Coordinates of C-alpha atoms and ligand atoms in Angstrom, one line a residue:
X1 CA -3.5 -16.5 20.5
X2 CA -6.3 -18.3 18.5
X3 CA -8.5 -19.5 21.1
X4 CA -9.5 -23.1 19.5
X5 CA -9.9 -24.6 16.2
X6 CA -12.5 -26.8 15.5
X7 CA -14.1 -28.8 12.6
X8 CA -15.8 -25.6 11.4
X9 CA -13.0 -23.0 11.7
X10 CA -12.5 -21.2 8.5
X11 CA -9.2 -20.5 7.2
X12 CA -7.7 -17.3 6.1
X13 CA -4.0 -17.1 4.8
X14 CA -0.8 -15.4 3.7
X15 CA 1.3 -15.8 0.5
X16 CA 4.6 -15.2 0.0
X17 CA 8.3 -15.5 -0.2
X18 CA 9.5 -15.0 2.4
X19 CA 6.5 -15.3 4.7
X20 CA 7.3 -15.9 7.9
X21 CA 8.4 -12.8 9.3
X22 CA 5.0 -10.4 8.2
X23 CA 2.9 -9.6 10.8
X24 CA -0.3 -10.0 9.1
X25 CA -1.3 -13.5 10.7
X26 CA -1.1 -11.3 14.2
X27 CA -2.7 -8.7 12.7
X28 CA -5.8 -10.6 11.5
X29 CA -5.9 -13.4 14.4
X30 CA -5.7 -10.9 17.2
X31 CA -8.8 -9.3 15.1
X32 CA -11.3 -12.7 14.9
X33 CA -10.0 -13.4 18.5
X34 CA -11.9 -10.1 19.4
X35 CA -14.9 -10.3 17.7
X36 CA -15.3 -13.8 18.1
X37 CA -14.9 -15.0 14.8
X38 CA -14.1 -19.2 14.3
X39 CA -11.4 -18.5 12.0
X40 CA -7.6 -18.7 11.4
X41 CA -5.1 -16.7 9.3
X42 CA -1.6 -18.6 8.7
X43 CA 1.4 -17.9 6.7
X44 CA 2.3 -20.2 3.4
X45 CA 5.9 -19.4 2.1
X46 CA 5.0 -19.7 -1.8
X47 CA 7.1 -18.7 -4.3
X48 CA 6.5 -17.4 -8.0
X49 CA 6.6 -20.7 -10.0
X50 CA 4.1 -22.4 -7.4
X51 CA 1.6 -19.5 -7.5
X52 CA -0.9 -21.4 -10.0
X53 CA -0.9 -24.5 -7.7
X54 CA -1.5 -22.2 -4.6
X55 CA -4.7 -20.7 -6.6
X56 CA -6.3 -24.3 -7.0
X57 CA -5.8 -24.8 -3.5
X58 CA -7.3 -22.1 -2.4
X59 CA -10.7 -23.3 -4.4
X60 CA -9.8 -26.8 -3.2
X61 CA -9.0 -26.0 0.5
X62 CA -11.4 -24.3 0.4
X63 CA -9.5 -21.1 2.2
X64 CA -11.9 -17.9 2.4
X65 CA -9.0 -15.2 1.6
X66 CA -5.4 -14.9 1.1
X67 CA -3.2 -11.8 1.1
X68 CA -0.2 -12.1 -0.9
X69 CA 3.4 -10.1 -1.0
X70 CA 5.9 -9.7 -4.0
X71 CA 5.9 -10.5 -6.5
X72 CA 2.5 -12.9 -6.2
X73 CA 0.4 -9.0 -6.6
X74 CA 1.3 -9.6 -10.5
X75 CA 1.8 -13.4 -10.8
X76 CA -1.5 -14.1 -9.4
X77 CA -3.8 -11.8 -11.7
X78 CA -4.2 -14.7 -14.6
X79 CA -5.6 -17.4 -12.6
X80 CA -8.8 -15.3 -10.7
X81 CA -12.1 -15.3 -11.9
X82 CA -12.4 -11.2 -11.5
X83 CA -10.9 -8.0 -10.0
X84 CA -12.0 -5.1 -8.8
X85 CA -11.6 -1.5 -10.2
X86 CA -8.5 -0.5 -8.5
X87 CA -7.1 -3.5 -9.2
X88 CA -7.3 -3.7 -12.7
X89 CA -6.2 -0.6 -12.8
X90 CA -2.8 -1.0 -11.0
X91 CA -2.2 -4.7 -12.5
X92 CA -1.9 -5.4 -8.7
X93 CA -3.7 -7.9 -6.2
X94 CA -3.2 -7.8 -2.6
X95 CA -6.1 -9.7 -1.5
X96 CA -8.6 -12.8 -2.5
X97 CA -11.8 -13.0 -1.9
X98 CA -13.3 -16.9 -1.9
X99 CA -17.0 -16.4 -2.9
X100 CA -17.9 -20.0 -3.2
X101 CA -15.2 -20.9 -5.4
X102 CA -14.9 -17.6 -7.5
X103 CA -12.0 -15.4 -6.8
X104 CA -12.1 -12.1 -7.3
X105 CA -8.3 -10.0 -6.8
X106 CA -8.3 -6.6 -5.0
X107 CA -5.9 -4.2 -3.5
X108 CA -5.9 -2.6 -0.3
X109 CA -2.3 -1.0 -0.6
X110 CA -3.5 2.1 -1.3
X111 CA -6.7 2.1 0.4
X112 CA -4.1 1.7 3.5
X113 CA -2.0 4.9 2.2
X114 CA -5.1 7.2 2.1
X115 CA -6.5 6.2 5.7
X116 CA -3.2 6.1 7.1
X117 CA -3.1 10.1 5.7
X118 CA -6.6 10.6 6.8
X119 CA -5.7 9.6 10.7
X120 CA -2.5 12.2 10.2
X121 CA -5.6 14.5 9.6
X122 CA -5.1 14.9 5.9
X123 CA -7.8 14.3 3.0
X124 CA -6.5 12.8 -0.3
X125 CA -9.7 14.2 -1.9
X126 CA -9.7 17.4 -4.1
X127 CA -6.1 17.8 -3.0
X128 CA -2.7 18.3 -5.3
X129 CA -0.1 15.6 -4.8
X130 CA 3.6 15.4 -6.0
X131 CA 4.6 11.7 -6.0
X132 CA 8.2 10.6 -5.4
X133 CA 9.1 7.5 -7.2
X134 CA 7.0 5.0 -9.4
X135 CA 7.3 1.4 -8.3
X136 CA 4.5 -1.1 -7.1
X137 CA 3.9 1.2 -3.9
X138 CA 3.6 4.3 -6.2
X139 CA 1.3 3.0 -8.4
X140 CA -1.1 1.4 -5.9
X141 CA -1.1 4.9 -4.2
X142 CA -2.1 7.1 -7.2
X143 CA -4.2 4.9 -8.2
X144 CA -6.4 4.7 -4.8
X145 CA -6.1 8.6 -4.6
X146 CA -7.5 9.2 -8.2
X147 CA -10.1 7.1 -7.4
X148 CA -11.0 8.8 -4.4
X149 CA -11.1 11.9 -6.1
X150 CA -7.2 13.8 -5.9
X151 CA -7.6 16.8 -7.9
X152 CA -4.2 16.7 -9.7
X153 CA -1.1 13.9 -9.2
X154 CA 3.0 15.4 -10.3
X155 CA 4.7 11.6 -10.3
X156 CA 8.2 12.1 -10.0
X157 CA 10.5 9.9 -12.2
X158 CA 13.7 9.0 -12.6
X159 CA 15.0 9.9 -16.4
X160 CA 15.8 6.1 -17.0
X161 CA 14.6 3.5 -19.3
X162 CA 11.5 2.3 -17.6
X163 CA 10.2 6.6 -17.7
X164 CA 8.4 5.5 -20.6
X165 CA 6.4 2.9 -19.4
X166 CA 5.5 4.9 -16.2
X167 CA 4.2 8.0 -18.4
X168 CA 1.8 5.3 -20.3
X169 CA 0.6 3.5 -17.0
X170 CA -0.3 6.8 -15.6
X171 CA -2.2 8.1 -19.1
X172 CA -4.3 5.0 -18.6
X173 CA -5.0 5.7 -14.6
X174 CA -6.2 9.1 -15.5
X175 CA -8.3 8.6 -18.5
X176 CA -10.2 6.1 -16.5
X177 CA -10.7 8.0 -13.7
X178 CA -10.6 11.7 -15.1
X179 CA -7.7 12.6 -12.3
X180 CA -4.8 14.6 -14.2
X181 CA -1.5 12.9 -13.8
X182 CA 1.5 14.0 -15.3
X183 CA 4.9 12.7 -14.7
X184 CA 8.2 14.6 -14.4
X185 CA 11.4 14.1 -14.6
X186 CA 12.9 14.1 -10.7
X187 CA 16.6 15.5 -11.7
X188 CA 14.6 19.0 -12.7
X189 CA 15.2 20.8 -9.2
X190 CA 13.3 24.0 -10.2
X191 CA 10.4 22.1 -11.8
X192 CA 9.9 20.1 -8.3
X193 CA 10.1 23.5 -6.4
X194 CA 7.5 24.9 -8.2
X195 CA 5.3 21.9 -8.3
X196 CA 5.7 21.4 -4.6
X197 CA 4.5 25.0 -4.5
X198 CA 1.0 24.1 -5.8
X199 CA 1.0 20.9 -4.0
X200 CA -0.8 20.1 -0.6
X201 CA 0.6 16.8 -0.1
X202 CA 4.5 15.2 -0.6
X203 CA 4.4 11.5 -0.6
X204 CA 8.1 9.8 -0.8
X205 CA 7.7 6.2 -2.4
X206 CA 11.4 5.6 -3.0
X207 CA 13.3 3.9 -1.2
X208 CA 16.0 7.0 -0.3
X209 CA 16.7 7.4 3.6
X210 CA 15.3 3.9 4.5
X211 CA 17.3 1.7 7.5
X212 CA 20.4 3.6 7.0
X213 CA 20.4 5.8 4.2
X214 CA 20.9 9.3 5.5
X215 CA 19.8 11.4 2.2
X216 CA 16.3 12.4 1.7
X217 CA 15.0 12.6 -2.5
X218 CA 13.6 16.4 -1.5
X219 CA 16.4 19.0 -0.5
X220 CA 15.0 20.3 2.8
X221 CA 14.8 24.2 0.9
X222 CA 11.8 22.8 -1.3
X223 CA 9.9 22.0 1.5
X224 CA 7.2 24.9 3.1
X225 CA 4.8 25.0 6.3
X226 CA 1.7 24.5 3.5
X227 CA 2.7 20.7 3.0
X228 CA 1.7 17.2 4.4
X229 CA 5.2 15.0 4.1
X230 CA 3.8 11.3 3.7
X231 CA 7.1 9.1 3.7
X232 CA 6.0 5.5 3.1
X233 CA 9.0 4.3 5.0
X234 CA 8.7 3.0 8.1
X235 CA 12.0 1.9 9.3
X236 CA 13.3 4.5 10.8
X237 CA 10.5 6.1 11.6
X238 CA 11.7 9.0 11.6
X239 CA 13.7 9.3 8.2
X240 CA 15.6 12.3 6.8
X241 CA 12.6 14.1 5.1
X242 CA 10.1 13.6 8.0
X243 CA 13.1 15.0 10.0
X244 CA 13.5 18.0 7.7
X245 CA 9.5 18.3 7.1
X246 CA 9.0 18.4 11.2
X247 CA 11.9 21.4 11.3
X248 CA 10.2 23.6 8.8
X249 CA 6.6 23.1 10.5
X250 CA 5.3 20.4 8.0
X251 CA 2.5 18.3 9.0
X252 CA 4.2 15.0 8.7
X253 CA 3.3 10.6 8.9
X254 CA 5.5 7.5 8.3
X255 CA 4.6 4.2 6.6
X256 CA 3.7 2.7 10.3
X257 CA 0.2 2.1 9.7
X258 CA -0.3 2.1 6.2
X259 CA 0.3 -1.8 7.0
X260 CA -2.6 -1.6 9.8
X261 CA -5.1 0.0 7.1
X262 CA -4.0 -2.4 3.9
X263 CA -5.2 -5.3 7.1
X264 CA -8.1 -3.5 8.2
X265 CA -9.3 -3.4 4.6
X266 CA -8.7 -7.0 3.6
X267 CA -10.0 -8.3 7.2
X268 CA -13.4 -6.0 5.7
X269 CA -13.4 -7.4 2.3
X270 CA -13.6 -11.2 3.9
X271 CA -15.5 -11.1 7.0
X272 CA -17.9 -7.7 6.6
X273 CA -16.8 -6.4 10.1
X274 CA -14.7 -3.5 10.9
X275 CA -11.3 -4.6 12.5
X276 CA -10.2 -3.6 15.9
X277 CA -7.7 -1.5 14.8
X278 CA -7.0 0.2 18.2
X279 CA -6.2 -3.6 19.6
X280 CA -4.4 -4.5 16.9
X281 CA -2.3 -1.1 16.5
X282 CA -2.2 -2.0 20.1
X283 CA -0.7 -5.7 20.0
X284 CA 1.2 -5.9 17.0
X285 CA 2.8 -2.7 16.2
Ligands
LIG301 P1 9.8 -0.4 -6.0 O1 8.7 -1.1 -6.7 O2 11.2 -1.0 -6.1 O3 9.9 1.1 -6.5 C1 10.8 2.0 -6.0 C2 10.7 3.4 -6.8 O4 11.6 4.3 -6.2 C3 11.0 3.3 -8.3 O5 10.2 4.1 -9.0 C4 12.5 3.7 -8.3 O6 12.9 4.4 -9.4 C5 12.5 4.7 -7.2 N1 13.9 4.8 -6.7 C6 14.7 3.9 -6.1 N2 15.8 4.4 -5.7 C7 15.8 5.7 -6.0 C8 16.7 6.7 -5.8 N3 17.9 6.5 -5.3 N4 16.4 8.0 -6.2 C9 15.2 8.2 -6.8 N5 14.2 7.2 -7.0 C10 14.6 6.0 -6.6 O7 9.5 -0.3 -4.4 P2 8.1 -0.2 -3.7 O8 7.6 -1.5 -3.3 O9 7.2 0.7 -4.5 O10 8.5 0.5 -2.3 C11 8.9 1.9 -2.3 C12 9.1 2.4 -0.9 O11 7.8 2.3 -0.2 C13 10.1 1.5 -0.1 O12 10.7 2.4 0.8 C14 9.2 0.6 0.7 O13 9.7 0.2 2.0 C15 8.0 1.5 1.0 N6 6.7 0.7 1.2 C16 6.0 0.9 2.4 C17 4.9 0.2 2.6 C18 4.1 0.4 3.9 O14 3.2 -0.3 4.2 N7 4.4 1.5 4.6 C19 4.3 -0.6 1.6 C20 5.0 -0.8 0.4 C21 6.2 -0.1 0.2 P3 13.0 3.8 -10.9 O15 11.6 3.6 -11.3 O16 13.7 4.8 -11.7 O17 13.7 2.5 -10.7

């Protein structure tokens, strides 16, 4: 796939445990193979307790950016030299840039949600979301959707012990960015009803009706014909919301290409170009 490496080809790379089976080093080699770009993206299988090691050797290497999985989004954060706005914001690093030595952390998770929406042919901006779940895909979401301007986010939470922490995380997003977020508890029925009433937009960020799992976290009478069902999942594609959502005459996407715009968006951080995301949807999905 690479056509040759040289003496001057850059180096571009993947963190994480496991690594091997992400298909981000197809994703971004198929893209500097089109353009033309001397440059190569590899896999490194690095786990937690190595990620301060990995950080020098980036700086050492020198390699010019590295994605990175879980739980390396977190782990990595102390040992950059900066982060960007949505990053400090979720506590969450997806992507290094190498400017000469000084790292800066950013996230393109939910940068990759909101396009993937936007290609369904829904905007995230000015619009009401409801929010299923609260875990590192949740909060990387809301998060990139305050930013860009949602006019109200409904979280949906589990009444557990960690409901707490969620209700403080989100009272920081949205005194930073002025975007209301409340969270609610996701055993109230009625309350969910009525808030997916007012809402333009259902995104599912648990993991309920993934691979297997045959129950979906809405029951298929809250749904109406007004909403856009996002379902991060991508495996199977079509889950049992998405399947409900399309029989009620929802507009509906699956996680598919959320990967392809979190890759676009790191690929654009690093190299200034726009990835061929046509090829690459094309080759590797
Ligand atoms: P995570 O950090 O483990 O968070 C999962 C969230 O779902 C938590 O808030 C958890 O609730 C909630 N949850 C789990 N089981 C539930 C259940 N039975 N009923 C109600 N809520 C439940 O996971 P994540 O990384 O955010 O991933 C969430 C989903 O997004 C997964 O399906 C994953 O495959 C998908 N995802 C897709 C992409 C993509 O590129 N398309 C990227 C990342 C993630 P508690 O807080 O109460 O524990």
């Amino acid at each position: 796939m690479i056509r040759s490496i040289s003496g001057t080809t850059a180096l571009y790379g993947l963190f994480g445990h496991p690594a091997s089976h992400s298909i981000s080093p197809a994703m971004h080699n198929t893209a500097f193979q089109k353009l033309g770009i001397d440059a190569a993206y590899l896999a490194f299988d690095i786990r937690e307790e190595q990620i301060e090691k990995a950080v020098s050797a980036i700086r050492t290497l020198p390699i010019l950016g590295v994605n990175l999985t879980m739980p390396l989004k977190t782990a990595v954060i102390p040992f950059l030299d900066a982060l960007s706005e949505a990053s400090a914001l979720s506590g969450s690093v997806n992507t290094i840039v190498n400017d000469n030595g000084f790292l800066t952390g950013h996230t393109t998770d939910g940068i990759g949600f909101t396009a993937s929406v936007r290609e369904a042919g829904f905007e995230i901006k000015g619009s009401v979301m409801s929010v299923l779940g609260a875990g590192g895909a949740a909060g990387s979401l809301i998060v990139q959707s305050a930013i860009e301007g949602a006019e109200k986010i409904f979280v949906f939470k589990r009444s557990n012990a960690s409901f707490k922490d969620t209700v403080t995380f989100c009272q920081s997003i949205s005194e930073k960015t002025g975007c209301p977020i409340k969270v609610l508890p996701m055993e109230d029925g009625a309350l969910m009803q009525s808030t997916l009433d007012e809402s333009g937009i259902l995104v599912n960020a648990t993991p309920v009706g993934m691979g297997d799992d045959k129950n979906t976290p809405v029951p298929r009478e809250f749904l109406a014909p007004h909403l856009f069902v996002s379902d991060l999942i991508y495996h199977p594609e079509m889950t049992p919301l998405l399947s409900d959502a399309k029989d009620v005459g929802c507009r509906y996407s699956n996680g598919k290409y959320m990967l392809l715009h979190q890759g676009a968006a790191s690929f654009r951080l690093w190299t200034g170009e726009n990835m061929p995301v046509e090829l690459v949807r094309k080759n590797c999905f």
